[in-house]
Amino acid sequence: MNSNQTDYQEFFEFSLDAIVCSDHTGHITLWNPAAEKMFGYNACEAIGQPLTILIPHETQAQHNAAFEHFMLTGKSANLGKAIEINARKKDASVFPVELSLSAKKTPQGYKISAILRDITERKQLESKLKSNASKLQSIFSNISNISVQGYDKNRKVVFWNQASEEIYGYAYDEAIGQRLEDLIIPEAMKEGVVSSVNHWHE
């Protein structure tokens, strides 16, 4: 075994991401230890099985159509980039993964290699952050006597609560997308405010 083969074998065995390979018929040919841990199938159970054992029932038809199209044309919008999909474990539970696909053409057809990363924790965190942001927005929106605004790095308004409407006279739809200095900053102070905000983002 040469050094490249050794390096690949070590990567395959010790990768924290699941590595799953299939032949041109869509049956699993390689299954690393991380795949065993992620999906619950050991290598003996997984190898030789169709890839559909890893796919939720509701998306299996879509997968089969895409697989057949790729085997016929060699074209897929999903090759060479990371995509987010749902996968299915041995116990039938569904969970989100980040999937990266590559393919190699052989005389028999294309061999597919997939690297999968469980992103359950990431999705839970994103959901929690989104929920917290919604709660804060609701609170700020309903504060009646304190003006609260939000701006992006270009000083454009992205949030404008009811108190801001009443104090400055601009409705929400009028304010969103406008620059800070064009709405509420006196002419004599504009240059200094713009300079200070730009400095914060450097």
C-alpha positions as a Markdown table, in Angstrom:
| # | Residue | x | y | z |
|---|---|---|---|---|
| 1 | Met | 0.0 | 0.0 | 0.0 |
| 2 | Asn | 1.5 | 3.3 | -1.0 |
| 3 | Ser | 1.5 | 6.5 | 1.0 |
| 4 | Asn | -1.6 | 8.0 | -0.8 |
| 5 | Gln | -3.5 | 4.8 | -0.1 |
| 6 | Thr | -2.4 | 4.8 | 3.5 |
| 7 | Asp | -3.5 | 8.4 | 3.9 |
| 8 | Tyr | -6.9 | 7.7 | 2.4 |
| 9 | Gln | -7.4 | 4.7 | 4.5 |
| 10 | Glu | -6.6 | 6.6 | 7.7 |
| 11 | Phe | -8.9 | 9.4 | 6.6 |
| 12 | Phe | -11.7 | 6.9 | 5.9 |
| 13 | Glu | -11.3 | 5.1 | 9.2 |
| 14 | Phe | -10.8 | 8.1 | 11.5 |
| 15 | Ser | -13.0 | 10.8 | 9.8 |
| 16 | Leu | -15.6 | 12.3 | 12.1 |
| 17 | Asp | -17.9 | 12.6 | 9.1 |
| 18 | Ala | -19.7 | 9.6 | 7.7 |
| 19 | Ile | -18.3 | 8.4 | 4.3 |
| 20 | Val | -20.6 | 6.3 | 2.2 |
| 21 | Cys | -19.8 | 5.1 | -1.3 |
| 22 | Ser | -22.1 | 3.4 | -3.8 |
| 23 | Asp | -21.9 | 1.7 | -7.2 |
| 24 | His | -23.7 | 2.5 | -10.4 |
| 25 | Thr | -26.8 | 0.6 | -9.2 |
| 26 | Gly | -27.1 | 2.7 | -6.1 |
| 27 | His | -26.0 | 0.1 | -3.6 |
| 28 | Ile | -23.6 | 0.8 | -0.8 |
| 29 | Thr | -20.0 | -0.4 | -1.3 |
| 30 | Leu | -18.1 | 1.4 | 1.4 |
| 31 | Trp | -19.2 | 2.4 | 4.9 |
| 32 | Asn | -16.8 | 3.9 | 7.5 |
| 33 | Pro | -17.0 | 3.8 | 11.3 |
| 34 | Ala | -18.5 | 7.3 | 11.5 |
| 35 | Ala | -21.3 | 6.2 | 9.3 |
| 36 | Glu | -21.9 | 3.3 | 11.7 |
| 37 | Lys | -22.2 | 5.7 | 14.6 |
| 38 | Met | -24.3 | 8.2 | 12.7 |
| 39 | Phe | -26.9 | 5.8 | 11.1 |
| 40 | Gly | -26.8 | 2.8 | 13.5 |
| 41 | Tyr | -26.0 | 0.2 | 10.8 |
| 42 | Asn | -22.7 | -1.6 | 11.1 |
| 43 | Ala | -20.7 | -2.2 | 7.9 |
| 44 | Cys | -22.0 | -5.7 | 7.4 |
| 45 | Glu | -25.6 | -4.5 | 7.6 |
| 46 | Ala | -25.1 | -1.5 | 5.3 |
| 47 | Ile | -22.9 | -2.8 | 2.5 |
| 48 | Gly | -24.9 | -4.2 | -0.3 |
| 49 | Gln | -28.1 | -2.3 | 0.7 |
| 50 | Pro | -29.6 | 0.4 | -1.5 |
| 51 | Leu | -28.9 | 4.0 | -0.6 |
| 52 | Thr | -32.6 | 4.5 | 0.1 |
| 53 | Ile | -32.2 | 2.9 | 3.5 |
| 54 | Leu | -30.6 | 6.3 | 4.5 |
| 55 | Ile | -33.3 | 8.4 | 2.9 |
| 56 | Pro | -36.7 | 9.4 | 4.4 |
| 57 | His | -39.6 | 7.6 | 2.7 |
| 58 | Glu | -41.1 | 10.9 | 1.5 |
| 59 | Thr | -38.1 | 11.9 | -0.5 |
| 60 | Gln | -37.0 | 8.4 | -1.8 |
| 61 | Ala | -38.9 | 8.9 | -5.2 |
| 62 | Gln | -37.1 | 12.2 | -5.7 |
| 63 | His | -33.7 | 10.6 | -4.9 |
| 64 | Asn | -34.3 | 7.7 | -7.3 |
| 65 | Ala | -35.2 | 10.1 | -10.1 |
| 66 | Ala | -32.2 | 12.2 | -9.5 |
| 67 | Phe | -29.9 | 9.2 | -9.3 |
| 68 | Glu | -31.2 | 7.7 | -12.5 |
| 69 | His | -30.9 | 11.1 | -14.3 |
| 70 | Phe | -27.2 | 11.4 | -13.2 |
| 71 | Met | -26.4 | 7.8 | -14.3 |
| 72 | Leu | -27.8 | 8.6 | -17.7 |
| 73 | Thr | -26.3 | 12.1 | -18.2 |
| 74 | Gly | -23.5 | 12.5 | -15.7 |
| 75 | Lys | -25.0 | 15.8 | -14.7 |
| 76 | Ser | -26.2 | 16.9 | -11.2 |
| 77 | Ala | -26.5 | 20.3 | -9.6 |
| 78 | Asn | -25.5 | 18.8 | -6.3 |
| 79 | Leu | -22.0 | 17.6 | -7.2 |
| 80 | Gly | -19.0 | 19.4 | -5.7 |
| 81 | Lys | -20.9 | 21.5 | -3.2 |
| 82 | Ala | -22.4 | 21.1 | 0.3 |
| 83 | Ile | -26.1 | 20.8 | 0.6 |
| 84 | Glu | -28.5 | 20.3 | 3.5 |
| 85 | Ile | -30.9 | 17.4 | 3.4 |
| 86 | Asn | -32.7 | 15.1 | 5.8 |
| 87 | Ala | -31.4 | 11.6 | 6.4 |
| 88 | Arg | -32.8 | 8.5 | 8.1 |
| 89 | Lys | -31.3 | 6.3 | 10.8 |
| 90 | Lys | -31.7 | 2.6 | 11.3 |
| 91 | Asp | -34.4 | 3.3 | 14.0 |
| 92 | Ala | -36.3 | 5.3 | 11.3 |
| 93 | Ser | -35.6 | 8.7 | 13.0 |
| 94 | Val | -35.0 | 11.6 | 10.6 |
| 95 | Phe | -32.2 | 14.1 | 11.2 |
| 96 | Pro | -30.5 | 16.9 | 9.2 |
| 97 | Val | -27.2 | 16.4 | 7.5 |
| 98 | Glu | -24.8 | 18.4 | 5.4 |
| 99 | Leu | -24.0 | 16.3 | 2.3 |
| 100 | Ser | -21.1 | 16.6 | -0.1 |
| 101 | Leu | -21.1 | 14.5 | -3.2 |
| 102 | Ser | -18.4 | 13.5 | -5.7 |
| 103 | Ala | -18.5 | 10.9 | -8.6 |
| 104 | Lys | -16.0 | 8.9 | -10.6 |
| 105 | Lys | -16.8 | 7.4 | -14.0 |
| 106 | Thr | -16.0 | 3.7 | -14.5 |
| 107 | Pro | -16.7 | 1.3 | -17.4 |
| 108 | Gln | -19.8 | 0.1 | -15.5 |
| 109 | Gly | -21.1 | 3.6 | -14.7 |
| 110 | Tyr | -20.5 | 6.2 | -12.0 |
| 111 | Lys | -19.4 | 5.5 | -8.5 |
| 112 | Ile | -20.7 | 7.9 | -5.9 |
| 113 | Ser | -18.9 | 9.1 | -2.8 |
| 114 | Ala | -20.8 | 11.0 | -0.1 |
| 115 | Ile | -19.5 | 12.7 | 3.0 |
| 116 | Leu | -22.2 | 13.4 | 5.5 |
| 117 | Arg | -22.1 | 15.6 | 8.7 |
| 118 | Asp | -24.8 | 15.5 | 11.3 |
| 119 | Ile | -25.9 | 19.2 | 11.8 |
| 120 | Thr | -28.7 | 18.5 | 14.3 |
| 121 | Glu | -27.0 | 20.7 | 17.0 |
| 122 | Arg | -26.4 | 23.5 | 14.5 |
| 123 | Lys | -30.0 | 23.5 | 13.4 |
| 124 | Gln | -31.2 | 23.5 | 17.0 |
| 125 | Leu | -29.0 | 26.5 | 17.8 |
| 126 | Glu | -30.2 | 28.3 | 14.7 |
| 127 | Ser | -33.8 | 27.7 | 15.7 |
| 128 | Lys | -33.1 | 28.9 | 19.2 |
| 129 | Leu | -31.4 | 32.1 | 18.0 |
| 130 | Lys | -34.2 | 32.7 | 15.5 |
| 131 | Ser | -36.8 | 32.3 | 18.3 |
| 132 | Asn | -34.9 | 34.6 | 20.6 |
| 133 | Ala | -34.6 | 37.2 | 17.8 |
| 134 | Ser | -38.3 | 37.0 | 17.2 |
| 135 | Lys | -39.0 | 37.5 | 20.9 |
| 136 | Leu | -36.7 | 40.5 | 21.1 |
| 137 | Gln | -38.2 | 42.0 | 17.9 |
| 138 | Ser | -41.7 | 41.6 | 19.4 |
| 139 | Ile | -40.6 | 43.3 | 22.6 |
| 140 | Phe | -38.9 | 46.2 | 20.9 |
| 141 | Ser | -41.7 | 46.6 | 18.4 |
| 142 | Asn | -44.2 | 47.1 | 21.2 |
| 143 | Ile | -42.2 | 49.5 | 23.4 |
| 144 | Ser | -44.3 | 52.6 | 23.2 |
| 145 | Asn | -42.0 | 55.3 | 24.6 |
| 146 | Ile | -38.4 | 54.2 | 23.6 |
| 147 | Ser | -37.2 | 54.5 | 20.0 |
| 148 | Val | -35.4 | 51.4 | 18.9 |
| 149 | Gln | -33.8 | 51.0 | 15.4 |
| 150 | Gly | -31.5 | 48.5 | 13.8 |
| 151 | Tyr | -29.0 | 49.2 | 11.0 |
| 152 | Asp | -26.8 | 47.1 | 8.8 |
| 153 | Lys | -23.1 | 47.8 | 8.1 |
| 154 | Asn | -24.1 | 50.3 | 5.3 |
| 155 | Arg | -26.1 | 52.3 | 7.9 |
| 156 | Lys | -29.4 | 51.2 | 6.2 |
| 157 | Val | -32.4 | 50.7 | 8.5 |
| 158 | Val | -33.4 | 47.1 | 9.1 |
| 159 | Phe | -35.6 | 47.6 | 12.1 |
| 160 | Trp | -37.8 | 50.5 | 13.1 |
| 161 | Asn | -40.2 | 50.2 | 16.0 |
| 162 | Gln | -43.5 | 52.0 | 16.6 |
| 163 | Ala | -42.0 | 54.5 | 18.9 |
| 164 | Ser | -39.5 | 55.5 | 16.2 |
| 165 | Glu | -42.5 | 56.1 | 13.9 |
| 166 | Glu | -44.1 | 58.4 | 16.4 |
| 167 | Ile | -41.0 | 60.3 | 17.4 |
| 168 | Tyr | -39.4 | 60.8 | 13.9 |
| 169 | Gly | -42.5 | 60.8 | 11.8 |
| 170 | Tyr | -41.4 | 58.0 | 9.4 |
| 171 | Ala | -43.6 | 55.0 | 9.0 |
| 172 | Tyr | -42.0 | 51.5 | 9.1 |
| 173 | Asp | -42.2 | 51.1 | 5.3 |
| 174 | Glu | -40.7 | 54.5 | 4.7 |
| 175 | Ala | -37.8 | 54.0 | 7.0 |
| 176 | Ile | -36.7 | 50.4 | 6.1 |
| 177 | Gly | -33.8 | 50.6 | 3.6 |
| 178 | Gln | -33.1 | 54.3 | 4.2 |
| 179 | Arg | -29.7 | 55.4 | 5.6 |
| 180 | Leu | -29.4 | 56.4 | 9.2 |
| 181 | Glu | -28.0 | 59.9 | 8.3 |
| 182 | Asp | -30.8 | 60.6 | 5.9 |
| 183 | Leu | -33.5 | 60.0 | 8.5 |
| 184 | Ile | -32.6 | 61.2 | 12.0 |
| 185 | Ile | -29.2 | 62.9 | 11.9 |
| 186 | Pro | -29.0 | 66.7 | 11.7 |
| 187 | Glu | -27.0 | 68.0 | 8.8 |
| 188 | Ala | -24.2 | 69.4 | 10.9 |
| 189 | Met | -23.6 | 66.0 | 12.5 |
| 190 | Lys | -23.9 | 63.7 | 9.5 |
| 191 | Glu | -20.2 | 63.5 | 8.6 |
| 192 | Gly | -19.2 | 62.7 | 12.2 |
| 193 | Val | -21.9 | 60.0 | 12.6 |
| 194 | Val | -21.0 | 58.4 | 9.3 |
| 195 | Ser | -17.3 | 58.3 | 10.2 |
| 196 | Ser | -18.0 | 56.8 | 13.6 |
| 197 | Val | -20.3 | 54.1 | 12.3 |
| 198 | Asn | -17.8 | 53.2 | 9.5 |
| 199 | His | -15.1 | 52.9 | 12.2 |
| 200 | Trp | -17.1 | 50.5 | 14.2 |
| 201 | His | -17.2 | 48.1 | 11.2 |
| 202 | Glu | -13.5 | 48.2 | 10.4 |
